[in-house]
Amino acid sequence: MTKSAPVSARRDLADAPLLVAARGGTPRHTPVWFMRQAGRSLPEYRQLREGVPMLQACLTPELISEITLQPVRRHGVDAAILFSDIVLPLYAAGIGLDIVPGTGPVVSNPVRTAADVATLPSLDPAQVSPVADAVGLLVHELGRTPLIGFAGAPFTLASYLVEGGPSRNHERTKALMHSDPRTWHALLDKLASTTLEFLRLQVAAGVDAIQLFDSWAGALSQRDYREFVLPHSQRIFTGVAEMSDLPKIHFGVGTGELLGAMRAAGADVVGVDWRVPLDEAAARLHAAEPSWGAPVVQGNLDPAVLFAGWDAVEREVRRILGEGKAAGGHIFNLGHGVLPTTEPEVLTGIVELVHTASEQQ
Ligand code: CP3
């Protein structure tokens, strides 16, 4: 297998700040992008989505492309993230689910038994071919801006499938994990295969980096994470590394106790939410595996601070840039996704501030 996608599909972005930082180099400024930058905080997004269900939008190449480009045009961020959703490959594979506005993914027939797992369909890449088409459109439109592809990690996807929807305590998920480890591992193995297929398709189509979202992994102890989750996420990172050298980012919320394990899964960059300062996160990552070199971190402005007025935002951005210097590289981001009622002007202001405050002389 070749180590990268066809040359025709891959742009040479060696000096793009996002990719330089992700590899531990010194970019000309600290790169910045926002999780959920494409979405409801933008009026132009709401207009485009009018009357189009979320999952339908995620399978329409022209819409995917346009929505992905909107925040790049408006904010001047250092990366585009593909407009899609972590549950899209499950839906495309034939699992009955919908994304309900204001709630999130809802699954018609929750997966709770060995028989449920055995009949779970796997993804045929042809079922998500519109995503590859959209990546093809985007690499032409984006110029020098890298495109981040993404997928959901097996634990977070399993939580939606087992609970049947969003969950505060993940009790059914944890019950399955602890009461029937064999079925649990069979489920995560299937989900890892689907996620890997989805990422392979994006990499082959030309994305420049990938992020694995394990948004709800922070609900687990490190012991349970290492036993029940890490091997499956590791298989995904290994599979991506076998086909390309692209930077790999691993993100979850409330994962301060899991940072070392999330890097051990095979990530080049570890996402950090706002609960752990970046210098502390870098120290934890280093302590977990001193021989791996200086860790690269992504984060970690609290998305709620964007409602506190510009003085507070500026103070926090400068603090985070300072703390990020303790790491081997820093990609500025929020600690979680942009909240829907965020004023877009605040996001634009943060991009300008991160760039000017971090510019290399
Ligand atoms: O970051 C981006 O801009 C790219 C797009 C993106 C979406 N979902 C679009 C979306 C990404 C990266 C995701 C990932 C995702 N989806 C995650 C992991 C990231 C995270 O936030 O932790 C999760 C857990 C999901 C599942 C999901 N999909 C939720 C919880 C919701 C919100 C439901 C709601 O209405 O409150 C969605 C829907 C969703 N995904 C929207 C968007 C733009 C809103 C749907 C709409 O506009 O109608």
PDB file of N, CA, C and O and ligand atoms in Angstrom, residues 33-40 45 49 54 81-87 99-105 150 156 160 213 215-216 251 253 336-337, ligand 1:
ATOM      1  N   TRP A  33      -8.283  27.104  14.418  1.00  0.00           N
ATOM      2  CA  TRP A  33      -9.563  26.746  13.803  1.00  0.00           C
ATOM      3  C   TRP A  33     -10.499  26.407  14.947  1.00  0.00           C
ATOM      4  O   TRP A  33     -10.075  26.361  16.117  1.00  0.00           O
ATOM      5  N   PHE A  34     -11.777  26.201  14.644  1.00  0.00           N
ATOM      6  CA  PHE A  34     -12.746  25.956  15.709  1.00  0.00           C
ATOM      7  C   PHE A  34     -13.555  24.697  15.413  1.00  0.00           C
ATOM      8  O   PHE A  34     -14.112  24.559  14.317  1.00  0.00           O
ATOM      9  N   MET A  35     -13.633  23.818  16.423  1.00  0.00           N
ATOM     10  CA  MET A  35     -14.545  22.694  16.269  1.00  0.00           C
ATOM     11  C   MET A  35     -15.962  23.252  16.121  1.00  0.00           C
ATOM     12  O   MET A  35     -16.320  24.206  16.814  1.00  0.00           O
ATOM     13  N   ARG A  36     -16.746  22.667  15.218  1.00  0.00           N
ATOM     14  CA  ARG A  36     -18.091  23.147  14.887  1.00  0.00           C
ATOM     15  C   ARG A  36     -18.076  24.564  14.302  1.00  0.00           C
ATOM     16  O   ARG A  36     -19.018  25.321  14.491  1.00  0.00           O
ATOM     17  N   GLN A  37     -16.993  24.917  13.608  1.00  0.00           N
ATOM     18  CA  GLN A  37     -16.958  26.248  12.980  1.00  0.00           C
ATOM     19  C   GLN A  37     -17.967  26.331  11.843  1.00  0.00           C
ATOM     20  O   GLN A  37     -18.463  27.419  11.524  1.00  0.00           O
ATOM     21  N   ALA A  38     -18.223  25.192  11.192  1.00  0.00           N
ATOM     22  CA  ALA A  38     -19.223  25.149  10.130  1.00  0.00           C
ATOM     23  C   ALA A  38     -20.538  24.793  10.783  1.00  0.00           C
ATOM     24  O   ALA A  38     -20.704  23.684  11.248  1.00  0.00           O
ATOM     25  N   GLY A  39     -21.460  25.716  10.835  1.00  0.00           N
ATOM     26  CA  GLY A  39     -22.717  25.358  11.478  1.00  0.00           C
ATOM     27  C   GLY A  39     -23.531  26.533  11.938  1.00  0.00           C
ATOM     28  O   GLY A  39     -23.392  27.641  11.426  1.00  0.00           O
ATOM     29  N   ARG A  40     -24.317  26.244  12.952  1.00  0.00           N
ATOM     30  CA  ARG A  40     -25.439  27.125  13.249  1.00  0.00           C
ATOM     31  C   ARG A  40     -25.092  28.528  13.716  1.00  0.00           C
ATOM     32  O   ARG A  40     -25.963  29.383  13.778  1.00  0.00           O
ATOM     33  N   TYR A  45     -24.986  29.782   6.904  1.00  0.00           N
ATOM     34  CA  TYR A  45     -25.212  28.330   7.057  1.00  0.00           C
ATOM     35  C   TYR A  45     -26.699  28.059   7.214  1.00  0.00           C
ATOM     36  O   TYR A  45     -27.265  27.203   6.531  1.00  0.00           O
ATOM     37  N   ARG A  49     -29.107  25.729   4.797  1.00  0.00           N
ATOM     38  CA  ARG A  49     -29.681  24.489   5.323  1.00  0.00           C
ATOM     39  C   ARG A  49     -31.215  24.500   5.366  1.00  0.00           C
ATOM     40  O   ARG A  49     -31.821  23.481   5.667  1.00  0.00           O
ATOM     41  N   MET A  54     -30.368  17.480   8.094  1.00  0.00           N
ATOM     42  CA  MET A  54     -28.924  17.423   8.345  1.00  0.00           C
ATOM     43  C   MET A  54     -28.240  16.283   7.572  1.00  0.00           C
ATOM     44  O   MET A  54     -27.238  16.494   6.886  1.00  0.00           O
ATOM     45  N   ILE A  81     -12.727  22.332   8.348  1.00  0.00           N
ATOM     46  CA  ILE A  81     -13.086  20.966   8.751  1.00  0.00           C
ATOM     47  C   ILE A  81     -14.294  20.566   7.922  1.00  0.00           C
ATOM     48  O   ILE A  81     -15.247  21.342   7.759  1.00  0.00           O
ATOM     49  N   LEU A  82     -14.182  19.370   7.380  1.00  0.00           N
ATOM     50  CA  LEU A  82     -15.227  18.848   6.512  1.00  0.00           C
ATOM     51  C   LEU A  82     -16.581  18.936   7.207  1.00  0.00           C
ATOM     52  O   LEU A  82     -16.717  18.523   8.348  1.00  0.00           O
ATOM     53  N   PHE A  83     -17.586  19.451   6.527  1.00  0.00           N
ATOM     54  CA  PHE A  83     -18.942  19.438   7.074  1.00  0.00           C
ATOM     55  C   PHE A  83     -19.497  18.035   6.934  1.00  0.00           C
ATOM     56  O   PHE A  83     -19.671  17.521   5.827  1.00  0.00           O
ATOM     57  N   SER A  84     -19.751  17.413   8.072  1.00  0.00           N
ATOM     58  CA  SER A  84     -20.269  16.053   8.101  1.00  0.00           C
ATOM     59  C   SER A  84     -20.761  15.805   9.515  1.00  0.00           C
ATOM     60  O   SER A  84     -21.021  16.756  10.250  1.00  0.00           O
ATOM     61  N   ASP A  85     -20.885  14.558   9.914  1.00  0.00           N
ATOM     62  CA  ASP A  85     -21.219  14.265  11.304  1.00  0.00           C
ATOM     63  C   ASP A  85     -20.658  12.899  11.669  1.00  0.00           C
ATOM     64  O   ASP A  85     -20.504  12.034  10.801  1.00  0.00           O
ATOM     65  N   ILE A  86     -20.394  12.714  12.964  1.00  0.00           N
ATOM     66  CA  ILE A  86     -19.802  11.431  13.371  1.00  0.00           C
ATOM     67  C   ILE A  86     -20.745  10.253  13.120  1.00  0.00           C
ATOM     68  O   ILE A  86     -20.285   9.136  12.941  1.00  0.00           O
ATOM     69  N   VAL A  87     -22.057  10.497  13.105  1.00  0.00           N
ATOM     70  CA  VAL A  87     -22.977   9.365  12.892  1.00  0.00           C
ATOM     71  C   VAL A  87     -23.266   9.123  11.410  1.00  0.00           C
ATOM     72  O   VAL A  87     -23.967   8.160  11.071  1.00  0.00           O
ATOM     73  N   ILE A  99     -30.668  12.800  13.080  1.00  0.00           N
ATOM     74  CA  ILE A  99     -30.113  13.851  13.923  1.00  0.00           C
ATOM     75  C   ILE A  99     -31.246  14.829  14.201  1.00  0.00           C
ATOM     76  O   ILE A  99     -31.738  15.497  13.291  1.00  0.00           O
ATOM     77  N   VAL A 100     -31.718  14.832  15.437  1.00  0.00           N
ATOM     78  CA  VAL A 100     -32.868  15.648  15.807  1.00  0.00           C
ATOM     79  C   VAL A 100     -32.375  17.012  16.286  1.00  0.00           C
ATOM     80  O   VAL A 100     -31.576  17.073  17.225  1.00  0.00           O
ATOM     81  N   PRO A 101     -32.829  18.102  15.624  1.00  0.00           N
ATOM     82  CA  PRO A 101     -32.363  19.437  16.017  1.00  0.00           C
ATOM     83  C   PRO A 101     -32.601  19.695  17.506  1.00  0.00           C
ATOM     84  O   PRO A 101     -33.668  19.396  18.034  1.00  0.00           O
ATOM     85  N   GLY A 102     -31.587  20.202  18.170  1.00  0.00           N
ATOM     86  CA  GLY A 102     -31.697  20.516  19.594  1.00  0.00           C
ATOM     87  C   GLY A 102     -31.455  19.317  20.498  1.00  0.00           C
ATOM     88  O   GLY A 102     -31.323  19.470  21.713  1.00  0.00           O
ATOM     89  N   THR A 103     -31.405  18.115  19.939  1.00  0.00           N
ATOM     90  CA  THR A 103     -31.182  16.902  20.741  1.00  0.00           C
ATOM     91  C   THR A 103     -29.875  16.230  20.343  1.00  0.00           C
ATOM     92  O   THR A 103     -28.989  16.014  21.168  1.00  0.00           O
ATOM     93  N   GLY A 104     -29.758  15.901  19.072  1.00  0.00           N
ATOM     94  CA  GLY A 104     -28.584  15.173  18.599  1.00  0.00           C
ATOM     95  C   GLY A 104     -29.011  13.871  17.948  1.00  0.00           C
ATOM     96  O   GLY A 104     -30.177  13.691  17.615  1.00  0.00           O
ATOM     97  N   PRO A 105     -28.079  12.937  17.778  1.00  0.00           N
ATOM     98  CA  PRO A 105     -28.402  11.677  17.104  1.00  0.00           C
ATOM     99  C   PRO A 105     -29.367  10.820  17.932  1.00  0.00           C
ATOM    100  O   PRO A 105     -29.176  10.652  19.132  1.00  0.00           O
ATOM    101  N   PHE A 150     -12.578  13.932   9.421  1.00  0.00           N
ATOM    102  CA  PHE A 150     -12.802  13.438  10.782  1.00  0.00           C
ATOM    103  C   PHE A 150     -13.751  12.251  10.790  1.00  0.00           C
ATOM    104  O   PHE A 150     -14.439  11.961   9.806  1.00  0.00           O
ATOM    105  N   THR A 156     -17.513   6.732  21.510  1.00  0.00           N
ATOM    106  CA  THR A 156     -18.558   7.765  21.406  1.00  0.00           C
ATOM    107  C   THR A 156     -19.689   7.294  20.488  1.00  0.00           C
ATOM    108  O   THR A 156     -20.868   7.499  20.779  1.00  0.00           O
ATOM    109  N   TYR A 160     -23.919   6.390  21.531  1.00  0.00           N
ATOM    110  CA  TYR A 160     -25.173   6.746  20.840  1.00  0.00           C
ATOM    111  C   TYR A 160     -25.971   5.499  20.474  1.00  0.00           C
ATOM    112  O   TYR A 160     -27.192   5.457  20.633  1.00  0.00           O
ATOM    113  N   PHE A 213     -12.867  12.098  16.844  1.00  0.00           N
ATOM    114  CA  PHE A 213     -13.659  12.671  17.939  1.00  0.00           C
ATOM    115  C   PHE A 213     -14.094  11.561  18.880  1.00  0.00           C
ATOM    116  O   PHE A 213     -14.962  10.752  18.534  1.00  0.00           O
ATOM    117  N   SER A 215     -15.663  12.269  21.784  1.00  0.00           N
ATOM    118  CA  SER A 215     -16.197  13.359  22.609  1.00  0.00           C
ATOM    119  C   SER A 215     -16.542  12.925  24.025  1.00  0.00           C
ATOM    120  O   SER A 215     -16.331  13.666  24.964  1.00  0.00           O
ATOM    121  N   TRP A 216     -17.088  11.718  24.175  1.00  0.00           N
ATOM    122  CA  TRP A 216     -17.591  11.340  25.515  1.00  0.00           C
ATOM    123  C   TRP A 216     -16.668  10.386  26.266  1.00  0.00           C
ATOM    124  O   TRP A 216     -17.038   9.849  27.307  1.00  0.00           O
ATOM    125  N   PHE A 251      -9.378  13.913  20.029  1.00  0.00           N
ATOM    126  CA  PHE A 251     -10.057  14.872  20.919  1.00  0.00           C
ATOM    127  C   PHE A 251     -11.168  14.223  21.739  1.00  0.00           C
ATOM    128  O   PHE A 251     -11.908  13.363  21.246  1.00  0.00           O
ATOM    129  N   VAL A 253     -13.846  15.378  25.439  1.00  0.00           N
ATOM    130  CA  VAL A 253     -14.213  16.372  26.458  1.00  0.00           C
ATOM    131  C   VAL A 253     -14.007  15.747  27.843  1.00  0.00           C
ATOM    132  O   VAL A 253     -14.368  14.585  28.052  1.00  0.00           O
ATOM    133  N   HIS A 336     -14.225  22.821  23.200  1.00  0.00           N
ATOM    134  CA  HIS A 336     -15.249  21.983  22.593  1.00  0.00           C
ATOM    135  C   HIS A 336     -15.860  22.822  21.475  1.00  0.00           C
ATOM    136  O   HIS A 336     -15.337  23.877  21.144  1.00  0.00           O
ATOM    137  N   GLY A 337     -16.972  22.363  20.894  1.00  0.00           N
ATOM    138  CA  GLY A 337     -17.492  23.032  19.707  1.00  0.00           C
ATOM    139  C   GLY A 337     -18.067  24.416  19.957  1.00  0.00           C
ATOM    140  O   GLY A 337     -18.472  24.750  21.071  1.00  0.00           O
TER     141      GLY A 337
HETATM  142  O1  CP3 B   1     -16.732  21.068  13.201  1.00  0.00           O
HETATM  143  C1  CP3 B   1     -17.401  21.323  12.183  1.00  0.00           C
HETATM  144  O2  CP3 B   1     -17.734  22.466  11.867  1.00  0.00           O
HETATM  145  C2  CP3 B   1     -17.728  20.205  11.213  1.00  0.00           C
HETATM  146  C3  CP3 B   1     -18.980  19.649  11.378  1.00  0.00           C
HETATM  147  C4  CP3 B   1     -19.341  18.719  12.522  1.00  0.00           C
HETATM  148  C5  CP3 B   1     -20.690  18.453  12.825  1.00  0.00           C
HETATM  149  N1  CP3 B   1     -20.739  17.457  13.741  1.00  0.00           N
HETATM  150  C6  CP3 B   1     -21.827  19.119  12.173  1.00  0.00           C
HETATM  151  C7  CP3 B   1     -23.100  19.193  12.901  1.00  0.00           C
HETATM  152  C8  CP3 B   1     -18.565  17.903  13.354  1.00  0.00           C
HETATM  153  C9  CP3 B   1     -17.055  17.821  13.471  1.00  0.00           C
HETATM  154  C10 CP3 B   1     -19.476  17.113  14.108  1.00  0.00           C
HETATM  155  C11 CP3 B   1     -19.030  16.069  15.049  1.00  0.00           C
HETATM  156  C12 CP3 B   1     -19.996  15.565  16.038  1.00  0.00           C
HETATM  157  N2  CP3 B   1     -21.326  15.265  15.885  1.00  0.00           N
HETATM  158  C13 CP3 B   1     -19.637  15.198  17.346  1.00  0.00           C
HETATM  159  C14 CP3 B   1     -18.233  15.296  17.894  1.00  0.00           C
HETATM  160  C15 CP3 B   1     -17.887  16.693  18.232  1.00  0.00           C
HETATM  161  C16 CP3 B   1     -18.501  17.203  19.483  1.00  0.00           C
HETATM  162  O3  CP3 B   1     -19.194  18.213  19.400  1.00  0.00           O
HETATM  163  O4  CP3 B   1     -18.271  16.598  20.542  1.00  0.00           O
HETATM  164  C17 CP3 B   1     -20.790  14.736  18.005  1.00  0.00           C
HETATM  165  C18 CP3 B   1     -20.869  14.264  19.439  1.00  0.00           C
HETATM  166  C19 CP3 B   1     -21.837  14.761  17.055  1.00  0.00           C
HETATM  167  C20 CP3 B   1     -23.250  14.323  17.254  1.00  0.00           C
HETATM  168  C21 CP3 B   1     -24.149  15.484  17.049  1.00  0.00           C
HETATM  169  N3  CP3 B   1     -24.546  15.934  15.801  1.00  0.00           N
HETATM  170  C22 CP3 B   1     -24.702  16.375  18.016  1.00  0.00           C
HETATM  171  C23 CP3 B   1     -24.519  16.252  19.504  1.00  0.00           C
HETATM  172  C24 CP3 B   1     -25.416  17.362  17.315  1.00  0.00           C
HETATM  173  C25 CP3 B   1     -26.127  18.577  17.868  1.00  0.00           C
HETATM  174  C26 CP3 B   1     -27.599  18.409  17.932  1.00  0.00           C
HETATM  175  C27 CP3 B   1     -28.263  19.740  18.233  1.00  0.00           C
HETATM  176  O5  CP3 B   1     -29.027  20.214  17.364  1.00  0.00           O
HETATM  177  O6  CP3 B   1     -28.045  20.271  19.331  1.00  0.00           O
HETATM  178  C28 CP3 B   1     -25.310  17.058  15.952  1.00  0.00           C
HETATM  179  C29 CP3 B   1     -25.893  17.832  14.833  1.00  0.00           C
HETATM  180  C30 CP3 B   1     -24.917  18.644  14.074  1.00  0.00           C
HETATM  181  N4  CP3 B   1     -23.720  18.204  13.609  1.00  0.00           N
HETATM  182  C31 CP3 B   1     -25.111  19.980  13.641  1.00  0.00           C
HETATM  183  C32 CP3 B   1     -23.995  20.329  12.901  1.00  0.00           C
HETATM  184  C33 CP3 B   1     -23.736  21.615  12.174  1.00  0.00           C
HETATM  185  C34 CP3 B   1     -26.341  20.815  13.903  1.00  0.00           C
HETATM  186  C35 CP3 B   1     -27.414  20.324  13.016  1.00  0.00           C
HETATM  187  C36 CP3 B   1     -28.136  21.418  12.275  1.00  0.00           C
HETATM  188  O7  CP3 B   1     -27.543  22.448  11.929  1.00  0.00           O
HETATM  189  O8  CP3 B   1     -29.312  21.176  11.973  1.00  0.00           O
END
